[in-house]
Amino acid sequence: MMEFIKKAISWLVLFKKKITPFWLQWSFFPKVGQPPLQSFVEIAFYLFIVYYCTNLFLDFNRIPENVINLEFDRLNDYRYLSRSSQNDSTVYLHYQAAKIGISIPMVAMKSDDTKYLGTNRWSISDDSMRLVVSKNRLKTNINNYWLALLTMAVKADSTIEIINEFGQTVIYEYADYGAWLGRLKPSKGVEAGYGQIRRMLPDSLSKAMKNHYRIKLSTNYIGSNKSVNVRDSSWHAEPDTDRDAYPYHEWFLDDNGKDRLNFHQFEIYRTSSEQLGSTQFVCLEGMISNNRSSLMDARFNELCKVKYPNMLIINRGDRRNGINISLNNLSWKKEISRIFPTEPPGWLDRYDISQGRYHINLNTSTIDSTSLTIDFVGSTDFYMNNIEPDIIGGSYIKFTDPKKILQIRREGLTFYAKFKELENRQSIRCFAVTTLISGLVIILLTFFIIGVCRSLQVILKPLLDYFKN
């Protein structure tokens, strides 16, 4: 029997040599030494690369959770009633209005003149609502949100009585607004900010300043490291912007070089970090004081008309006390990845750059009218979780309804966004990583098969030699 097996094997070997072309180097079993097995260090390196790329692939497909907190307040005199000097039956409800705009450029292309770092625009100003009073009795049909605010303002002027006829359902809504607004108190940041800027104001400007504001932007840290170090968290003062506050300011200097408008603005800023639960936030905080007024803006237009008769620089609607601040969003851009939700995307972001979940918080105790715009610059699909926007554009959403703004202040705004311009970049990133992983896995499998076959050859060689003899 053994002799027959040996003859059969010899015949198969001879048959294989006859039918195999000389140029075919394949063999049924791996040949000893061809190809040589790699060293332990090389195989360990390949395994490390596969492990790293696998983690990278998982990160590339993880939807980021982005949290952005916005705080904004006027630090003094923000809600009151005043009577018209010309008509005793007219009363004005004065309050603060804010226009907040967040620009986060989630786009694949960058123009030569735009870095697309993203900006945060704050415009806070005085506003008022005209109401009619008859014999110190105010009868109005304003909605319940404003009615609750009016009631709070009337407390400072007990000579006016509010009469409002509303149904039972409206009573509950009005009471809810009143109770919630009554609990709103200036935060510790507002109180500390007012004291901080008063201490840092130069003596020459301390008495002149009449408007004091605080703004704060904070975002969660989404970098790959566990923490971020803010090297300098001290306050830094901006120089008095007397000469730069308005465009063409040099027009308003008299022959002696004296400023005809006498406008001053003083600003201090700092960057800091804070831990909220298990999440680290980095904050940009600013305090601004100025002496801007509606009379000053009117005077500005008068001086402009002398120079350019047909030009109106400041619109009538903007002739109020306030600030207009535009700042770059928190960004420590390194061109390859982002560490804050407000930064533009990079090729090595450890998150899915084509989509994201966003949670926006508004925190203010003094601003009664707010509009919020969130713009991603590029084409974006929005999927809202709790509050529908008043306006949805191709790249932005906007909220202006006071009730919706109040709901955002109470609950926060949560939505999901998908960025169409970044889908190709995301696909390229995932394809590159999966291709590299596939190639390395094939190499490692080849090493494994060769190693198994050669190990079997070594183990079975004594047995084969025994049968041959």
Short mmCIF file of N, CA and C in Angstrom, two decimals, residues 52 56 59-60 224 333 335-338 345-351 353 425 429 433:
data_model
loop_
_atom_site.label_atom_id
_atom_site.label_comp_id
_atom_site.label_asym_id
_atom_site.label_seq_id
_atom_site.Cartn_x
_atom_site.Cartn_y
_atom_site.Cartn_z
N TYR A 52 -4.36 51.79 14.24
CA TYR A 52 -4.55 53.24 14.18
C TYR A 52 -5.58 53.61 13.11
N LEU A 56 -9.13 55.50 13.38
CA LEU A 56 -9.38 56.68 12.57
C LEU A 56 -10.67 56.53 11.77
N ASP A 59 -13.59 57.02 14.09
CA ASP A 59 -13.74 58.45 14.42
C ASP A 59 -14.32 59.22 13.24
N PHE A 60 -13.87 58.90 12.03
CA PHE A 60 -14.38 59.58 10.84
C PHE A 60 -15.88 59.40 10.66
N SER A 224 -8.80 65.85 20.06
CA SER A 224 -8.47 64.46 20.36
C SER A 224 -7.86 64.31 21.74
N LYS A 333 -6.83 77.38 14.80
CA LYS A 333 -6.75 76.57 13.59
C LYS A 333 -5.32 76.15 13.29
N GLU A 335 -4.91 74.06 10.41
CA GLU A 335 -5.06 73.68 9.02
C GLU A 335 -5.40 72.21 8.82
N ILE A 336 -5.22 71.34 9.81
CA ILE A 336 -5.46 69.92 9.59
C ILE A 336 -6.65 69.40 10.38
N SER A 337 -6.97 70.00 11.50
CA SER A 337 -8.10 69.50 12.28
C SER A 337 -8.63 70.63 13.15
N ARG A 338 -9.84 70.45 13.66
CA ARG A 338 -10.46 71.47 14.49
C ARG A 338 -10.56 70.94 15.92
N PRO A 345 -13.89 72.95 8.96
CA PRO A 345 -13.44 71.56 8.98
C PRO A 345 -12.04 71.38 8.42
N GLY A 346 -11.38 70.31 8.83
CA GLY A 346 -10.06 69.95 8.32
C GLY A 346 -10.07 68.51 7.84
N TRP A 347 -9.06 68.14 7.08
CA TRP A 347 -9.00 66.80 6.52
C TRP A 347 -8.88 65.73 7.60
N LEU A 348 -8.24 66.04 8.72
CA LEU A 348 -8.00 65.04 9.75
C LEU A 348 -8.89 65.23 10.97
N ASP A 349 -10.02 65.90 10.82
CA ASP A 349 -10.98 65.99 11.93
C ASP A 349 -11.36 64.58 12.38
N ARG A 350 -11.33 64.35 13.68
CA ARG A 350 -11.65 63.03 14.20
C ARG A 350 -13.16 62.87 14.39
N TYR A 351 -13.92 63.45 13.49
CA TYR A 351 -15.38 63.34 13.48
C TYR A 351 -15.85 63.33 12.04
N ILE A 353 -17.19 65.02 9.16
CA ILE A 353 -17.25 66.44 8.83
C ILE A 353 -18.45 66.80 7.97
N ARG A 425 -15.67 65.23 0.42
CA ARG A 425 -14.45 65.18 1.22
C ARG A 425 -14.53 64.06 2.26
N ARG A 429 -12.02 60.75 2.50
CA ARG A 429 -11.31 60.38 3.73
C ARG A 429 -11.58 58.92 4.10
N VAL A 433 -8.81 55.66 4.03
CA VAL A 433 -8.50 54.86 5.22
C VAL A 433 -8.86 53.40 4.99
#
